[in-house]
Coordinates of C-alpha atoms and ligand atoms in Angstrom, one line a residue:
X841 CA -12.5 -13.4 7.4
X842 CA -12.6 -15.6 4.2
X843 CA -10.5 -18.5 5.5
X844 CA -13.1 -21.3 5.1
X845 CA -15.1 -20.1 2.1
X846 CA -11.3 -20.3 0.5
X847 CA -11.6 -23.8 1.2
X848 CA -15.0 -24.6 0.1
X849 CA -15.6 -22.5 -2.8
X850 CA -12.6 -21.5 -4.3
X851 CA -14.7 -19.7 -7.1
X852 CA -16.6 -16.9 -4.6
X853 CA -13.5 -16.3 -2.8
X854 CA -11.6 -15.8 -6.0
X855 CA -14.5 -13.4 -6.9
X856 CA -14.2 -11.2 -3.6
X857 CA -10.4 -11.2 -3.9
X858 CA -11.4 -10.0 -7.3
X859 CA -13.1 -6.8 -6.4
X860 CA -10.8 -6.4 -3.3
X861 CA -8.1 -6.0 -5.8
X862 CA -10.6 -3.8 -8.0
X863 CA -11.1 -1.2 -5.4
X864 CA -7.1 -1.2 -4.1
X865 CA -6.3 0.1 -7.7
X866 CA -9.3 2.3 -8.4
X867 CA -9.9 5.7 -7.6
X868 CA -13.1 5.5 -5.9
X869 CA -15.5 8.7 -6.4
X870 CA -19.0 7.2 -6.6
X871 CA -21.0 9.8 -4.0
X872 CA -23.1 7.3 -2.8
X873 CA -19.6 4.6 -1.5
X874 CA -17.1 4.5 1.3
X875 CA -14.5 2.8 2.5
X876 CA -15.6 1.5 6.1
X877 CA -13.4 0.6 9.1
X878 CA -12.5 -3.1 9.2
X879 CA -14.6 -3.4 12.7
X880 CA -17.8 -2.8 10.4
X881 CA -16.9 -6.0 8.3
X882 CA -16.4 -8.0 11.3
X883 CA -19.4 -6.6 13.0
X884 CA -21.6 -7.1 9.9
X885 CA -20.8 -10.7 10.0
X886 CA -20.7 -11.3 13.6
X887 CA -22.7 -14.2 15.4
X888 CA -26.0 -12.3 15.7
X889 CA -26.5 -13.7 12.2
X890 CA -28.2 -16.6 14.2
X891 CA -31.0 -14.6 15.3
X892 CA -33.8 -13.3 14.7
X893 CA -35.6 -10.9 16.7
X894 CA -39.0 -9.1 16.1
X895 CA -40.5 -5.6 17.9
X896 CA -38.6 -3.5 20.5
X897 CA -36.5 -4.1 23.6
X898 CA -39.2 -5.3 26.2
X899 CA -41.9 -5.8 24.1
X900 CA -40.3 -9.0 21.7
X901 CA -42.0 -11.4 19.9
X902 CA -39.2 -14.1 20.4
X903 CA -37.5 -15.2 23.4
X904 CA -33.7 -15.3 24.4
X905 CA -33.6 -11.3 23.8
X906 CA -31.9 -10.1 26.4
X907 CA -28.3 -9.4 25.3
X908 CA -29.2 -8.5 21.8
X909 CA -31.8 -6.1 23.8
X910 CA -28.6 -4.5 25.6
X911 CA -27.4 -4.2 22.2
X912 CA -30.3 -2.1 20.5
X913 CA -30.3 -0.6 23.3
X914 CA -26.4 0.7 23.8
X915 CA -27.1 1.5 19.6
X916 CA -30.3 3.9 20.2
X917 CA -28.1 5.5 23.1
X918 CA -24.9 6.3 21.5
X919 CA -27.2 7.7 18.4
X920 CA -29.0 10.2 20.5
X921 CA -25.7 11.7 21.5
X922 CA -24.5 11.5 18.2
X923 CA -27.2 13.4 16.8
X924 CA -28.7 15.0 19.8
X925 CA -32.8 13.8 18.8
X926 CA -35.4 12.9 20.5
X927 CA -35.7 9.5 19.6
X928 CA -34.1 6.5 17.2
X929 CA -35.0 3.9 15.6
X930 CA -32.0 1.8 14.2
X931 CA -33.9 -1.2 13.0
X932 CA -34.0 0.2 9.0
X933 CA -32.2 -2.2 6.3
X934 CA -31.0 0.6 4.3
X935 CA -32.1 4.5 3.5
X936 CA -34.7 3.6 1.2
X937 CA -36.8 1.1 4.1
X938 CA -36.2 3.9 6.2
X939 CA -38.5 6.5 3.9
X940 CA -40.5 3.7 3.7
X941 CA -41.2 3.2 7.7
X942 CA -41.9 7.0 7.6
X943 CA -44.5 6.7 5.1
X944 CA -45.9 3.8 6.9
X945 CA -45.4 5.8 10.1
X946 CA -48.0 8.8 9.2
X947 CA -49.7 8.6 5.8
X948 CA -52.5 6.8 4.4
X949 CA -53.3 6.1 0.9
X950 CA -53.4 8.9 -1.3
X951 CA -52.1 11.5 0.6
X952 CA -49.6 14.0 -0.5
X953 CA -46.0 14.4 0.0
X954 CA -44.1 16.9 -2.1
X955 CA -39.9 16.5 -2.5
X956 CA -37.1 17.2 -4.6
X957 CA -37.8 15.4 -7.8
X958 CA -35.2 12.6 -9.1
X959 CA -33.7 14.0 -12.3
X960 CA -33.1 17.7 -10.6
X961 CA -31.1 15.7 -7.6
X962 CA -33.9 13.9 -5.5
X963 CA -34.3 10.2 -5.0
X964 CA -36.1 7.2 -6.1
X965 CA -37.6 6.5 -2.6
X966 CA -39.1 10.2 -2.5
X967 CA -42.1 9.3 -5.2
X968 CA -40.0 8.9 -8.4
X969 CA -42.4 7.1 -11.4
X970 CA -40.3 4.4 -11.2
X971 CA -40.7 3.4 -7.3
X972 CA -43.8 2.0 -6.1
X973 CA -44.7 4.2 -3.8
X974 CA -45.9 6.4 -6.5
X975 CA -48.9 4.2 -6.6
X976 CA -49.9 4.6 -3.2
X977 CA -49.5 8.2 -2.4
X978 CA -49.8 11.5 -4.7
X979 CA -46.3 12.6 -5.0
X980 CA -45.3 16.6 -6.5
X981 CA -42.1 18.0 -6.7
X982 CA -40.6 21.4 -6.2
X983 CA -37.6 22.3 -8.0
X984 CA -34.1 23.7 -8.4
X985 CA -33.6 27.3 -9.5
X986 CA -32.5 27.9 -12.9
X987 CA -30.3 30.9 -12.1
X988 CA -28.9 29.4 -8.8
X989 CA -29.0 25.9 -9.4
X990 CA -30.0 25.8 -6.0
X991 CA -33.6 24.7 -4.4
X992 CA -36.0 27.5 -5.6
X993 CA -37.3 28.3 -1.6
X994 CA -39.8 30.4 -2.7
X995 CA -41.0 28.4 -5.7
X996 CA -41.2 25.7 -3.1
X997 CA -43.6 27.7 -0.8
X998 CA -45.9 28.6 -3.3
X999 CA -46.4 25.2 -4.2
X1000 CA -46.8 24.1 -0.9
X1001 CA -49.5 26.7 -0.6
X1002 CA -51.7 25.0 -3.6
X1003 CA -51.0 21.4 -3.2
X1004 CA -50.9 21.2 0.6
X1005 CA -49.1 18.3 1.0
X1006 CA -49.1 16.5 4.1
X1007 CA -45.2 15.8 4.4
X1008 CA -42.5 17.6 2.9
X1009 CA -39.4 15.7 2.5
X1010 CA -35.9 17.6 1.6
X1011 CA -32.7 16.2 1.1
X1012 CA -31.1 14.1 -2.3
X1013 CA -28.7 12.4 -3.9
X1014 CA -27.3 14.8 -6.4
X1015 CA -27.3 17.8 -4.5
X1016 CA -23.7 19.6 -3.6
X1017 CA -25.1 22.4 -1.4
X1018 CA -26.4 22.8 2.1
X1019 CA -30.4 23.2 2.7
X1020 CA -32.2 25.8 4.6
X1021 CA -33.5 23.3 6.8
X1022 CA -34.9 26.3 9.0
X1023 CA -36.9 27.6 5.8
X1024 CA -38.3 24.4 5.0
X1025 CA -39.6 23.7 8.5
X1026 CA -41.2 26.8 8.6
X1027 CA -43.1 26.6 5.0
X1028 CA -44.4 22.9 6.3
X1029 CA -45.4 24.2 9.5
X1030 CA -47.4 27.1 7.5
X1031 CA -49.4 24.4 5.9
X1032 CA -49.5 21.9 8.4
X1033 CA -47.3 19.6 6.9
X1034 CA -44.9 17.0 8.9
X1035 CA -41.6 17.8 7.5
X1036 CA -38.5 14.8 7.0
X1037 CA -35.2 15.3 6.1
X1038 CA -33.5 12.5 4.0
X1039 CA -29.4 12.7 4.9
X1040 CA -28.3 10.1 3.6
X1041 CA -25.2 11.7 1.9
X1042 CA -24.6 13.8 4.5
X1043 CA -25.4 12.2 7.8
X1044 CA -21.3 11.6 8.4
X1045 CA -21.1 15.5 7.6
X1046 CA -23.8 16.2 10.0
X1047 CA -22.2 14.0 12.9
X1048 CA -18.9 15.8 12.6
X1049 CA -20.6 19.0 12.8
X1050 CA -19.0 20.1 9.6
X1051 CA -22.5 21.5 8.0
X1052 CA -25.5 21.9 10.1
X1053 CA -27.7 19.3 11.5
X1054 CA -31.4 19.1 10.3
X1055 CA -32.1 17.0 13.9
X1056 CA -33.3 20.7 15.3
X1057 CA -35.5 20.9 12.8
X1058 CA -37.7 18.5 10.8
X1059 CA -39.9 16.1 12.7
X1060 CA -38.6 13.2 10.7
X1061 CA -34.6 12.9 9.9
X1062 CA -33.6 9.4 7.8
X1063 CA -30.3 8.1 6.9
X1064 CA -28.4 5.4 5.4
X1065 CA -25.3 4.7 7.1
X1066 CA -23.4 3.4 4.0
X1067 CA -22.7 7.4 2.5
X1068 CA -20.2 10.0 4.5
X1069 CA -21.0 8.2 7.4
X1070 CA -19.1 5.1 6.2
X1071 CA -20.6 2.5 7.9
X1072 CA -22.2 -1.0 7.4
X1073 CA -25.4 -1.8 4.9
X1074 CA -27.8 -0.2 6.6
X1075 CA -30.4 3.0 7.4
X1076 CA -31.8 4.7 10.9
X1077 CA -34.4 7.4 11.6
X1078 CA -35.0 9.7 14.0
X1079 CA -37.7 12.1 15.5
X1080 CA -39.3 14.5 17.7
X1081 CA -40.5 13.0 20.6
X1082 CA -44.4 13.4 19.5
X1083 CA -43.9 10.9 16.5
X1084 CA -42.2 8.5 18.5
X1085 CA -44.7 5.7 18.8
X1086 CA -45.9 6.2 16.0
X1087 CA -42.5 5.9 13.9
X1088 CA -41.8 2.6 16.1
X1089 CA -45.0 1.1 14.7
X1090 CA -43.9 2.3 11.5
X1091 CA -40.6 0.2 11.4
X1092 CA -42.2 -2.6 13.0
X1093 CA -44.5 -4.1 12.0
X1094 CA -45.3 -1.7 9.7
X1095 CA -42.7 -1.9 7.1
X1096 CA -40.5 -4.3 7.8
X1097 CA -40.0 -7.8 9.0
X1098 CA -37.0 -9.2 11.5
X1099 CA -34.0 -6.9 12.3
X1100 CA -30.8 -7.6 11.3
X1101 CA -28.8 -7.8 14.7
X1102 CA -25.9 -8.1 12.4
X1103 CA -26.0 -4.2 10.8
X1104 CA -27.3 -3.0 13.8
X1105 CA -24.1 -4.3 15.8
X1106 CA -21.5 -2.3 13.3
X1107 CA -24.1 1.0 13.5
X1108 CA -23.9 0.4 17.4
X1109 CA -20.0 0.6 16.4
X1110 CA -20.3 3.5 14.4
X1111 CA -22.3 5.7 16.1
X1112 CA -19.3 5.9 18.6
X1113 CA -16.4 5.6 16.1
X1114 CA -18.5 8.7 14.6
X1115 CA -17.6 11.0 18.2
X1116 CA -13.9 10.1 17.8
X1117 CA -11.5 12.9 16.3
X1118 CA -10.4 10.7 13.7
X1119 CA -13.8 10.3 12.0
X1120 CA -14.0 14.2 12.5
X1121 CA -10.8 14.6 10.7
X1122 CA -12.1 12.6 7.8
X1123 CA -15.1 14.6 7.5
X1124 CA -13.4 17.9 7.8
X1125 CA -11.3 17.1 5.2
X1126 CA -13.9 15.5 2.7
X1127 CA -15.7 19.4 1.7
X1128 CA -11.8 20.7 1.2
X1129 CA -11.2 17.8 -1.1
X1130 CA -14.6 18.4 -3.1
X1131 CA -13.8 22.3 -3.1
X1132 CA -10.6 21.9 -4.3
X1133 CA -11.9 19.4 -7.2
X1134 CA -14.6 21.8 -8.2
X1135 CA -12.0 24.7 -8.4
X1136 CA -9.9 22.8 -10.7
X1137 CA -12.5 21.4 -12.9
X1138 CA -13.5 24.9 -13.5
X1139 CA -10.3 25.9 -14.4
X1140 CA -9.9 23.3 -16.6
X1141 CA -13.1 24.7 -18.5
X1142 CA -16.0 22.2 -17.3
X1143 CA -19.3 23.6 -15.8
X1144 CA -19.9 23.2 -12.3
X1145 CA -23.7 22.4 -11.2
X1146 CA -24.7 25.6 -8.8
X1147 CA -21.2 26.8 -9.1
X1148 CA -19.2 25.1 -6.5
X1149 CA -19.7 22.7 -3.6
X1150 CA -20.6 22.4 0.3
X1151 CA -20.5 18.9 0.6
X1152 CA -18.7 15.7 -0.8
X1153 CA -20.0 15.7 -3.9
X1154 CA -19.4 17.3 -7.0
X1155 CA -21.8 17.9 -9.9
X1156 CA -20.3 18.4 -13.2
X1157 CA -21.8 19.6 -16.1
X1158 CA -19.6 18.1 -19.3
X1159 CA -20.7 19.5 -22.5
X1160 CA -18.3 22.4 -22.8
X1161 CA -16.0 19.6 -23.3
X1162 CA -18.3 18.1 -26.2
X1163 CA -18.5 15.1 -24.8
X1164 CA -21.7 13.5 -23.1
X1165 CA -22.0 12.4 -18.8
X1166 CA -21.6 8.6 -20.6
X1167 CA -18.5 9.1 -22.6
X1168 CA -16.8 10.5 -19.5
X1169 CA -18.1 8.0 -17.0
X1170 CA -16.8 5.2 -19.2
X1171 CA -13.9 6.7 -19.9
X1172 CA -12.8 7.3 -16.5
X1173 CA -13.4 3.8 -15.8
X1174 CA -11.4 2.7 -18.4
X1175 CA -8.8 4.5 -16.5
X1176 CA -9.5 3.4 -13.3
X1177 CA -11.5 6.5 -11.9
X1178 CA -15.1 5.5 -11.0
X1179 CA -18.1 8.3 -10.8
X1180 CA -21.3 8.1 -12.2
X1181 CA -23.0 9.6 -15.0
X1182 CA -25.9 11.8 -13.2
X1183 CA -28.1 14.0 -15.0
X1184 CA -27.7 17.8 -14.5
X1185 CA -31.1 19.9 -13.3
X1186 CA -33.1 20.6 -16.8
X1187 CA -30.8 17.9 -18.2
X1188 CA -31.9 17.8 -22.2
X1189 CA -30.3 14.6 -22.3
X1190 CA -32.0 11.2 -21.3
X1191 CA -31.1 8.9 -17.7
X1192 CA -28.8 6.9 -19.2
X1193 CA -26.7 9.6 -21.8
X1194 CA -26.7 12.1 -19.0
X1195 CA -25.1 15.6 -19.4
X1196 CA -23.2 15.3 -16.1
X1197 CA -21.0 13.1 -14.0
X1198 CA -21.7 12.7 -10.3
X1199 CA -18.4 12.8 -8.6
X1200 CA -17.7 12.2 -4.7
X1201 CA -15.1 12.9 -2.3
X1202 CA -15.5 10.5 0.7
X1203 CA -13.5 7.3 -0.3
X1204 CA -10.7 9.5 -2.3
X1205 CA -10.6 11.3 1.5
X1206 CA -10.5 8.0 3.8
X1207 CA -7.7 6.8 1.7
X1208 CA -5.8 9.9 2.9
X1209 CA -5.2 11.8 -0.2
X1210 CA -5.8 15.8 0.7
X1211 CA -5.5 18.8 -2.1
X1212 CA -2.6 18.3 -4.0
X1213 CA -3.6 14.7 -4.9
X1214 CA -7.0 15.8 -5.7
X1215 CA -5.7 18.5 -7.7
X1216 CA -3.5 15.9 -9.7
X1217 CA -7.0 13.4 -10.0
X1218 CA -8.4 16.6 -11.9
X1219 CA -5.7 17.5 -14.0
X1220 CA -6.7 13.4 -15.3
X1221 CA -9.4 14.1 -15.3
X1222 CA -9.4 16.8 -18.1
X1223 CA -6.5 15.1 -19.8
X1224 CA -9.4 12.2 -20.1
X1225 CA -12.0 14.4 -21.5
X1226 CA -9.8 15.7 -23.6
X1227 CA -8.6 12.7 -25.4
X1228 CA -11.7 10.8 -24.9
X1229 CA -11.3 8.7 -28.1
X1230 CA -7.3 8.0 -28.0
X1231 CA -7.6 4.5 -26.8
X1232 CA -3.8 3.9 -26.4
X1233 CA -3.5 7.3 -24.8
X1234 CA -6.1 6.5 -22.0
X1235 CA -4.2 3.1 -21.1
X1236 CA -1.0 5.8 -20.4
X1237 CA -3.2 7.6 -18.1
X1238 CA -4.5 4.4 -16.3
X1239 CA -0.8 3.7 -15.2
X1240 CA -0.8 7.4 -13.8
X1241 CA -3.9 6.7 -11.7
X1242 CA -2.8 3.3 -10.3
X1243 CA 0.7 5.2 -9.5
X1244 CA -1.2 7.5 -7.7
X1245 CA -3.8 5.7 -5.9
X1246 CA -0.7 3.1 -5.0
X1247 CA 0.1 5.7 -2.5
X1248 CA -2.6 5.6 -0.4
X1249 CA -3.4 1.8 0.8
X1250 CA -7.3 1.2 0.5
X1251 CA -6.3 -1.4 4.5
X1252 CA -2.9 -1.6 6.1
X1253 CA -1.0 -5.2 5.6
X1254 CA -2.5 -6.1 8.7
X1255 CA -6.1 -5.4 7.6
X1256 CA -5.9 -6.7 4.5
X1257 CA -5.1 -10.2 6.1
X1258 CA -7.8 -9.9 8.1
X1259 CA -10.5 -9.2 5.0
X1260 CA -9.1 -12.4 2.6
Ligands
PLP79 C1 -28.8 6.5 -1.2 C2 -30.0 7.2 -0.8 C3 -31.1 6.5 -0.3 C4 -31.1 5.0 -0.2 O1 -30.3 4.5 0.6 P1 -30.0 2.9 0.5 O2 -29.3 2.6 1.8 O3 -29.2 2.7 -0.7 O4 -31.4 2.3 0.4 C5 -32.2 7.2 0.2 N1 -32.2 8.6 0.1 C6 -31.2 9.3 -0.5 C7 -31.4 10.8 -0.6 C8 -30.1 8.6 -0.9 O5 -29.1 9.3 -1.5

């Protein structure tokens, strides 16, 4: 794929080859990343770079749209059966512009939305301070339980009650556990509010039918496509018929400019790689692999966040191990494990100390490693907390990991020529 930017600029292709090399010998366990089939690459940098195309198959604002019409087209089609919704919109740059179109979609200025807030496992795009959208709409959150560690349903309700929000949005990015989609839908519909689920973690889940789809219920459903569905750089919506129109005009022109054929070509691809048994595999395999970690992690004396897992992701609480979500996230990097440090709901300690690490399964699970290799990450895992500060120790462990990961070929040969 890189065959004439080796030529012409040795120094970018030496960087890619860089990071190739980077993720062969890591152990991969950000939530948010995945390892995605080499037909995504391809797709992602196929020909349709050349054009640009505005508004909806029929109704275009440029001309010589008919095949990548066909295209959108034979995407939005093999998304419905994916998902089983009413209607798709694939045209979203990433999860994020996909809130976005939704806001654009059905509120106004100052209205109110309430969601999950960002430091107890929401995200940025669902009205943190720190995002924009803060200044256009009047944003309150609901919360996690302390006992549970789980969303506080009924804490959620009563707030929904006083503050009447106009959409409810559920879903996160440091959440382990499954959501009572069905609860949710029926607290919005007490107060009138439209209700949108953000799966972005767990749209891949979802497809494989491995946890339960929130398509039957919320009006609105957005994704990005880069999480456990493991596709290409990119986000998609969907709703109930009633909001169709008005999520179309939403996207476009509402929110965002051209489309990029390019995404939308590998999510065409996706969307049917996601029916095959393979895909399903992965994803049945991804919530053992996270189970399994959480098991041993206890063992080995940390706290886990809610007490276990559903999903692919993990959230550990570190401080029984006197160390701080930082210390470990830079540790394991020094050995070649990546997570991220993630605050823990009611976190005493600030963003970027964290009490917590963030840990995912998908990557680790594409690769092909199943229990026994998870349960040998963990075991490094506590050997790394627990000689956080033995330097020469640590580079020991970082030939473990690489003799482990070594196993399990991030491509095949033949790939691999392919990407550089
Ligand atoms: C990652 C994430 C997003 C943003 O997706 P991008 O594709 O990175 O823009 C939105 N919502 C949630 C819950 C996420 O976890």
């Amino acid at each position: 794929m890189l065959n004439k930017t080796k030529i012409s600029d040795e120094i970018l292709y030496d960087i890619v080859k860089r990071e190739l090399e980077r993720q062969e010998k890591n152990i991969e366990m950000i939530a948010s990343e995945s390892t995605v089939p080499i037909e995504i690459m391809e797709l992602s940098g196929s020909i349709f770079t050349n054009k640009t195309l505005e508004g909806y198959p029929g109704h275009r604002f440029q001309a010589g749209s008919h095949i990548a019409d066909e295209l959108e087209l034979l995407a939005n089609k093999r998304g419905k059966e994916l998902y089983g919704c009413d209607h798709i919109n694939i045209q979203p740059y990433s999860g994020s512009t996909a809130n976005y179109a939704v806001y654009a979609a059905i509120l106004e200025k100052d209205d109110k939305v309430m969601s999950l807030s960002l430091d107890q496992g929401g995200h940025l795009s669902h009205g943190s301070k720190a995002n924009f959208m803060s200044r256009f709409f009047h944003f309150d959150h609901y919360s996690i339980d302390k006992e549970t560690e789980q969303i506080d349903y009924d804490g959620l309700e009563k707030k929904a009650k006083e503050f009447k929000p106009k959409l409810i949005i559920t879903g996160g990015s440091a959440y382990p556990r499954l959501i009572d989609f069905k609860r949710i839908k029926e607290i919005a519909d007490e107060v009138k509010a439209s209700f949108m689920v953000d799966m972005a973690h767990f749209s891949g889940l979802v497809a494989a039918e491995v946890i339960p789809s929130p398509v039957p219920y919320a009006d609105f459903v957005t994704s990005s496509t880069t999480k456990t569905l493991g596709g290409p750089r990119a986000g998609f919506i969907m709703c109930k018929e009633e909001f169709a129109k008005k999520l179309d005009k939403g996207v476009f022109p509402g929110s965002l400019g051209s489309m990029h054929l390019t995404t939308m070509a590998a999510k065409c691809w996706l969307f049917e790689y996601a029916k095959t048994e393979k895909f399903r595999n992965i994803m049945r395999q991804i919530p053992k692999n996270a189970k399994t970690l959480a098991k041993e992690l206890e063992n080995y004396g940390f706290r886990i966040v809610s007490g276990g897992t559903d999903t692919h992701i993990v959230l550990v609480d570190v401080r029984n191990k006197n160390i701080t979500g930082k210390e470990f996230d830079d540790a394991l990097d020094s050995v070649g494990i990546t997570v991220n440090k993630n605050q823990i709901p009611f976190d005493p300690a600030s963003p970027l100390i964290t009490s917590g690490v963030r840990i995912g399964l998908t990557s680790t699970t594409q690769r092909g490693l199943k229990e026994d290799d998870i349960k040998e990450i963990a075991r490094i895992m506590n050997d790394v907390a627990e000689n956080i500060n033995d330097e020469e120790y640590l580079k020991k462990i970082k030939l473990q990991t690489e003799e482990l990961i070594s196993k399990f070929p991030l491509y095949s040969e033949e790939d691999r020529k392919e990407i550089i």
